Amino acid sequence: MYVGNMIGTWVQRYFEQKDNKMLETKGEQLVAHLNLTEDNFTTDIQTKKHNFIADEPESIGGDDFGPSPYDYLSAGLAACTVMTLKLYAQRKKWDLQEVYAYITYSKKHSDDLMLDIDKPTKIDHLQKRLKFVGNLDGKQKTRLKEIASKCPVHKTLQSEVIIETELID
């Protein structure tokens, strides 16, 4: 913290101070804003209380200033999974001290996933790997793995989702 504060104080002499602009969510859960005249893909995202940045990697023309949209999708699944597992283990009074959810998003061919579908195609694929720290037996770990599929974000991603898009002034 000390070193960070020192560097921050030193660097202020060389950069113009800018006010932190809060984006108005206009009653929605969040707003995303991309200024195409100033940024390539770097997008400001604002909720009622938090702000963060999304970007694309340099390999596809972004500046890599923040996670990609698919990183945030994976992060939502991971966060919901570990929080759900915490609540479940707490309710059962199990000795779950830490939980890790490792998520990888990719596109996989339906043949590679051994899916029997009429028209083989590439499919969105999320791999979720879990690690539990605590004094848990095999039965408890198996049950936690089952519960991991019941977190709200996991269920949403597996359900039919309707997205309504409208233009506003």
PDB file of C-alpha atoms in Angstrom:
ATOM      1  CA  MET A   1       0.000   0.000   0.000  1.00  0.00           C
ATOM      2  CA  TYR A   2       2.794   2.381   0.912  1.00  0.00           C
ATOM      3  CA  VAL A   3       4.634   1.874  -2.389  1.00  0.00           C
ATOM      4  CA  GLY A   4       1.385   2.204  -4.349  1.00  0.00           C
ATOM      5  CA  ASN A   5       0.551   5.480  -2.605  1.00  0.00           C
ATOM      6  CA  MET A   6       4.066   6.833  -3.241  1.00  0.00           C
ATOM      7  CA  ILE A   7       3.911   5.980  -6.947  1.00  0.00           C
ATOM      8  CA  GLY A   8       0.398   7.421  -7.190  1.00  0.00           C
ATOM      9  CA  THR A   9       1.505  10.679  -5.573  1.00  0.00           C
ATOM     10  CA  TRP A  10       4.569  10.941  -7.828  1.00  0.00           C
ATOM     11  CA  VAL A  11       2.647  10.211 -11.037  1.00  0.00           C
ATOM     12  CA  GLN A  12       0.021  12.900 -10.319  1.00  0.00           C
ATOM     13  CA  ARG A  13       2.583  15.539 -11.325  1.00  0.00           C
ATOM     14  CA  TYR A  14       2.725  14.138 -14.856  1.00  0.00           C
ATOM     15  CA  PHE A  15      -0.914  13.445 -15.645  1.00  0.00           C
ATOM     16  CA  GLU A  16      -3.888  15.751 -15.763  1.00  0.00           C
ATOM     17  CA  GLN A  17      -6.342  14.988 -12.960  1.00  0.00           C
ATOM     18  CA  LYS A  18      -9.678  13.797 -14.322  1.00  0.00           C
ATOM     19  CA  ASP A  19     -12.906  13.490 -12.402  1.00  0.00           C
ATOM     20  CA  ASN A  20     -14.338  10.003 -12.149  1.00  0.00           C
ATOM     21  CA  LYS A  21     -17.475  10.164 -14.282  1.00  0.00           C
ATOM     22  CA  MET A  22     -20.245   7.936 -13.049  1.00  0.00           C
ATOM     23  CA  LEU A  23     -22.441   6.603 -15.813  1.00  0.00           C
ATOM     24  CA  GLU A  24     -26.170   6.849 -15.165  1.00  0.00           C
ATOM     25  CA  THR A  25     -27.840   3.426 -15.221  1.00  0.00           C
ATOM     26  CA  LYS A  26     -31.261   4.999 -15.907  1.00  0.00           C
ATOM     27  CA  GLY A  27     -33.023   2.508 -13.680  1.00  0.00           C
ATOM     28  CA  GLU A  28     -31.387  -0.562 -15.237  1.00  0.00           C
ATOM     29  CA  GLN A  29     -29.005  -2.958 -13.461  1.00  0.00           C
ATOM     30  CA  LEU A  30     -26.017  -1.659 -15.391  1.00  0.00           C
ATOM     31  CA  VAL A  31     -24.879   0.382 -18.352  1.00  0.00           C
ATOM     32  CA  ALA A  32     -21.962  -0.213 -20.715  1.00  0.00           C
ATOM     33  CA  HIS A  33     -20.418   2.691 -22.658  1.00  0.00           C
ATOM     34  CA  LEU A  34     -17.900   2.617 -25.498  1.00  0.00           C
ATOM     35  CA  ASN A  35     -16.660   5.936 -26.902  1.00  0.00           C
ATOM     36  CA  LEU A  36     -15.556   4.954 -30.404  1.00  0.00           C
ATOM     37  CA  THR A  37     -13.756   8.256 -30.980  1.00  0.00           C
ATOM     38  CA  GLU A  38     -11.416   7.635 -28.009  1.00  0.00           C
ATOM     39  CA  ASP A  39     -11.286   3.871 -27.501  1.00  0.00           C
ATOM     40  CA  ASN A  40     -10.981   0.777 -29.626  1.00  0.00           C
ATOM     41  CA  PHE A  41     -12.868  -1.793 -27.532  1.00  0.00           C
ATOM     42  CA  THR A  42     -12.279  -0.513 -23.986  1.00  0.00           C
ATOM     43  CA  THR A  43     -15.751  -0.324 -22.459  1.00  0.00           C
ATOM     44  CA  ASP A  44     -16.759   1.321 -19.184  1.00  0.00           C
ATOM     45  CA  ILE A  45     -19.383  -0.599 -17.235  1.00  0.00           C
ATOM     46  CA  GLN A  46     -21.301   0.914 -14.342  1.00  0.00           C
ATOM     47  CA  THR A  47     -23.755  -0.594 -11.876  1.00  0.00           C
ATOM     48  CA  LYS A  48     -25.450   1.461  -9.205  1.00  0.00           C
ATOM     49  CA  LYS A  49     -22.456   1.011  -6.889  1.00  0.00           C
ATOM     50  CA  HIS A  50     -19.567  -0.410  -8.912  1.00  0.00           C
ATOM     51  CA  ASN A  51     -17.656   0.345 -12.066  1.00  0.00           C
ATOM     52  CA  PHE A  52     -15.315  -1.818 -14.102  1.00  0.00           C
ATOM     53  CA  ILE A  53     -13.793  -2.125 -17.562  1.00  0.00           C
ATOM     54  CA  ALA A  54     -14.143  -4.703 -20.303  1.00  0.00           C
ATOM     55  CA  ASP A  55     -11.817  -4.946 -23.273  1.00  0.00           C
ATOM     56  CA  GLU A  56     -10.622  -7.339 -25.918  1.00  0.00           C
ATOM     57  CA  PRO A  57      -7.126  -8.817 -26.082  1.00  0.00           C
ATOM     58  CA  GLU A  58      -4.475  -7.157 -28.215  1.00  0.00           C
ATOM     59  CA  SER A  59      -4.528 -10.187 -30.539  1.00  0.00           C
ATOM     60  CA  ILE A  60      -7.896  -9.068 -31.909  1.00  0.00           C
ATOM     61  CA  GLY A  61      -7.333  -5.324 -31.807  1.00  0.00           C
ATOM     62  CA  GLY A  62      -8.130  -4.450 -28.204  1.00  0.00           C
ATOM     63  CA  ASP A  63      -5.891  -2.798 -25.629  1.00  0.00           C
ATOM     64  CA  ASP A  64      -6.303  -5.592 -23.053  1.00  0.00           C
ATOM     65  CA  PHE A  65      -7.153  -3.080 -20.290  1.00  0.00           C
ATOM     66  CA  GLY A  66      -9.714  -5.417 -18.747  1.00  0.00           C
ATOM     67  CA  PRO A  67     -11.368  -8.806 -18.980  1.00  0.00           C
ATOM     68  CA  SER A  68     -13.188  -9.743 -22.179  1.00  0.00           C
ATOM     69  CA  PRO A  69     -16.967 -10.157 -22.285  1.00  0.00           C
ATOM     70  CA  TYR A  70     -16.546 -13.941 -22.171  1.00  0.00           C
ATOM     71  CA  ASP A  71     -14.221 -13.561 -19.166  1.00  0.00           C
ATOM     72  CA  TYR A  72     -17.082 -11.775 -17.397  1.00  0.00           C
ATOM     73  CA  LEU A  73     -19.515 -14.502 -18.432  1.00  0.00           C
ATOM     74  CA  SER A  74     -17.164 -17.105 -16.956  1.00  0.00           C
ATOM     75  CA  ALA A  75     -16.606 -14.940 -13.868  1.00  0.00           C
ATOM     76  CA  GLY A  76     -20.339 -14.730 -13.231  1.00  0.00           C
ATOM     77  CA  LEU A  77     -20.614 -18.511 -13.370  1.00  0.00           C
ATOM     78  CA  ALA A  78     -17.575 -19.006 -11.122  1.00  0.00           C
ATOM     79  CA  ALA A  79     -18.703 -16.437  -8.534  1.00  0.00           C
ATOM     80  CA  CYS A  80     -22.234 -17.809  -8.360  1.00  0.00           C
ATOM     81  CA  THR A  81     -20.922 -21.370  -8.061  1.00  0.00           C
ATOM     82  CA  VAL A  82     -18.592 -20.695  -5.121  1.00  0.00           C
ATOM     83  CA  MET A  83     -21.192 -18.561  -3.320  1.00  0.00           C
ATOM     84  CA  THR A  84     -23.853 -21.252  -3.749  1.00  0.00           C
ATOM     85  CA  LEU A  85     -21.469 -23.920  -2.447  1.00  0.00           C
ATOM     86  CA  LYS A  86     -20.588 -21.756   0.562  1.00  0.00           C
ATOM     87  CA  LEU A  87     -24.251 -21.346   1.481  1.00  0.00           C
ATOM     88  CA  TYR A  88     -24.978 -25.051   1.062  1.00  0.00           C
ATOM     89  CA  ALA A  89     -21.966 -26.219   3.092  1.00  0.00           C
ATOM     90  CA  GLN A  90     -22.726 -23.637   5.775  1.00  0.00           C
ATOM     91  CA  ARG A  91     -26.339 -24.835   6.047  1.00  0.00           C
ATOM     92  CA  LYS A  92     -25.165 -28.451   6.316  1.00  0.00           C
ATOM     93  CA  LYS A  93     -22.437 -27.431   8.810  1.00  0.00           C
ATOM     94  CA  TRP A  94     -19.774 -29.070   6.633  1.00  0.00           C
ATOM     95  CA  ASP A  95     -16.099 -28.142   7.008  1.00  0.00           C
ATOM     96  CA  LEU A  96     -15.722 -26.350   3.671  1.00  0.00           C
ATOM     97  CA  GLN A  97     -13.012 -23.752   4.264  1.00  0.00           C
ATOM     98  CA  GLU A  98     -12.247 -22.712   0.697  1.00  0.00           C
ATOM     99  CA  VAL A  99     -13.677 -23.446  -2.716  1.00  0.00           C
ATOM    100  CA  TYR A 100     -12.165 -22.769  -6.128  1.00  0.00           C
ATOM    101  CA  ALA A 101     -14.121 -22.793  -9.387  1.00  0.00           C
ATOM    102  CA  TYR A 102     -11.974 -22.848 -12.532  1.00  0.00           C
ATOM    103  CA  ILE A 103     -13.935 -21.970 -15.666  1.00  0.00           C
ATOM    104  CA  THR A 104     -12.879 -22.199 -19.307  1.00  0.00           C
ATOM    105  CA  TYR A 105     -15.078 -20.986 -22.169  1.00  0.00           C
ATOM    106  CA  SER A 106     -14.507 -22.317 -25.675  1.00  0.00           C
ATOM    107  CA  LYS A 107     -16.286 -23.406 -28.819  1.00  0.00           C
ATOM    108  CA  LYS A 108     -16.243 -27.148 -29.373  1.00  0.00           C
ATOM    109  CA  HIS A 109     -17.552 -29.231 -32.225  1.00  0.00           C
ATOM    110  CA  SER A 110     -20.599 -31.322 -31.381  1.00  0.00           C
ATOM    111  CA  ASP A 111     -18.764 -34.433 -32.624  1.00  0.00           C
ATOM    112  CA  ASP A 112     -15.949 -33.813 -30.102  1.00  0.00           C
ATOM    113  CA  LEU A 113     -18.573 -33.599 -27.356  1.00  0.00           C
ATOM    114  CA  MET A 114     -20.150 -36.830 -28.642  1.00  0.00           C
ATOM    115  CA  LEU A 115     -23.541 -35.171 -29.041  1.00  0.00           C
ATOM    116  CA  ASP A 116     -26.098 -36.861 -31.251  1.00  0.00           C
ATOM    117  CA  ILE A 117     -27.615 -33.956 -33.165  1.00  0.00           C
ATOM    118  CA  ASP A 118     -29.058 -33.703 -36.670  1.00  0.00           C
ATOM    119  CA  LYS A 119     -26.679 -31.055 -37.954  1.00  0.00           C
ATOM    120  CA  PRO A 120     -23.169 -31.207 -36.423  1.00  0.00           C
ATOM    121  CA  THR A 121     -21.901 -27.756 -35.499  1.00  0.00           C
ATOM    122  CA  LYS A 122     -19.703 -25.807 -33.099  1.00  0.00           C
ATOM    123  CA  ILE A 123     -21.263 -25.303 -29.677  1.00  0.00           C
ATOM    124  CA  ASP A 124     -20.504 -22.927 -26.813  1.00  0.00           C
ATOM    125  CA  HIS A 125     -18.787 -24.956 -24.097  1.00  0.00           C
ATOM    126  CA  LEU A 126     -18.079 -24.063 -20.474  1.00  0.00           C
ATOM    127  CA  GLN A 127     -15.834 -26.334 -18.448  1.00  0.00           C
ATOM    128  CA  LYS A 128     -16.173 -26.006 -14.666  1.00  0.00           C
ATOM    129  CA  ARG A 129     -13.530 -27.599 -12.439  1.00  0.00           C
ATOM    130  CA  LEU A 130     -13.907 -27.465  -8.660  1.00  0.00           C
ATOM    131  CA  LYS A 131     -11.420 -27.685  -5.813  1.00  0.00           C
ATOM    132  CA  PHE A 132     -12.524 -27.957  -2.184  1.00  0.00           C
ATOM    133  CA  VAL A 133     -10.389 -27.202   0.866  1.00  0.00           C
ATOM    134  CA  GLY A 134     -11.603 -28.581   4.172  1.00  0.00           C
ATOM    135  CA  ASN A 135     -12.283 -31.787   6.005  1.00  0.00           C
ATOM    136  CA  LEU A 136     -14.797 -33.329   3.577  1.00  0.00           C
ATOM    137  CA  ASP A 137     -15.435 -36.963   2.739  1.00  0.00           C
ATOM    138  CA  GLY A 138     -16.047 -38.325  -0.763  1.00  0.00           C
ATOM    139  CA  LYS A 139     -19.824 -38.280  -0.362  1.00  0.00           C
ATOM    140  CA  GLN A 140     -19.805 -34.608   0.654  1.00  0.00           C
ATOM    141  CA  LYS A 141     -17.556 -33.673  -2.287  1.00  0.00           C
ATOM    142  CA  THR A 142     -19.844 -35.522  -4.690  1.00  0.00           C
ATOM    143  CA  ARG A 143     -22.874 -33.695  -3.279  1.00  0.00           C
ATOM    144  CA  LEU A 144     -21.107 -30.325  -3.561  1.00  0.00           C
ATOM    145  CA  LYS A 145     -20.347 -31.125  -7.207  1.00  0.00           C
ATOM    146  CA  GLU A 146     -24.073 -31.743  -7.773  1.00  0.00           C
ATOM    147  CA  ILE A 147     -24.995 -28.514  -5.990  1.00  0.00           C
ATOM    148  CA  ALA A 148     -22.518 -26.600  -8.189  1.00  0.00           C
ATOM    149  CA  SER A 149     -24.860 -27.284 -11.127  1.00  0.00           C
ATOM    150  CA  LYS A 150     -27.758 -25.736  -9.244  1.00  0.00           C
ATOM    151  CA  CYS A 151     -26.391 -22.220  -8.819  1.00  0.00           C
ATOM    152  CA  PRO A 152     -28.679 -19.602 -10.398  1.00  0.00           C
ATOM    153  CA  VAL A 153     -26.204 -18.512 -13.106  1.00  0.00           C
ATOM    154  CA  HIS A 154     -25.531 -22.139 -14.114  1.00  0.00           C
ATOM    155  CA  LYS A 155     -29.284 -22.705 -14.410  1.00  0.00           C
ATOM    156  CA  THR A 156     -29.726 -19.506 -16.419  1.00  0.00           C
ATOM    157  CA  LEU A 157     -26.993 -20.474 -18.868  1.00  0.00           C
ATOM    158  CA  GLN A 158     -28.666 -23.833 -19.436  1.00  0.00           C
ATOM    159  CA  SER A 159     -32.166 -22.439 -19.875  1.00  0.00           C
ATOM    160  CA  GLU A 160     -33.786 -20.744 -22.807  1.00  0.00           C
ATOM    161  CA  VAL A 161     -32.983 -17.050 -22.498  1.00  0.00           C
ATOM    162  CA  ILE A 162     -34.954 -14.290 -24.158  1.00  0.00           C
ATOM    163  CA  ILE A 163     -33.175 -11.001 -24.769  1.00  0.00           C
ATOM    164  CA  GLU A 164     -35.312  -8.045 -25.752  1.00  0.00           C
ATOM    165  CA  THR A 165     -33.514  -5.198 -27.491  1.00  0.00           C
ATOM    166  CA  GLU A 166     -35.002  -1.740 -27.953  1.00  0.00           C
ATOM    167  CA  LEU A 167     -33.749   1.654 -29.047  1.00  0.00           C
ATOM    168  CA  ILE A 168     -33.985   4.585 -26.641  1.00  0.00           C
ATOM    169  CA  ASP A 169     -33.217   8.278 -27.071  1.00  0.00           C
TER     170      ASP A 169
END
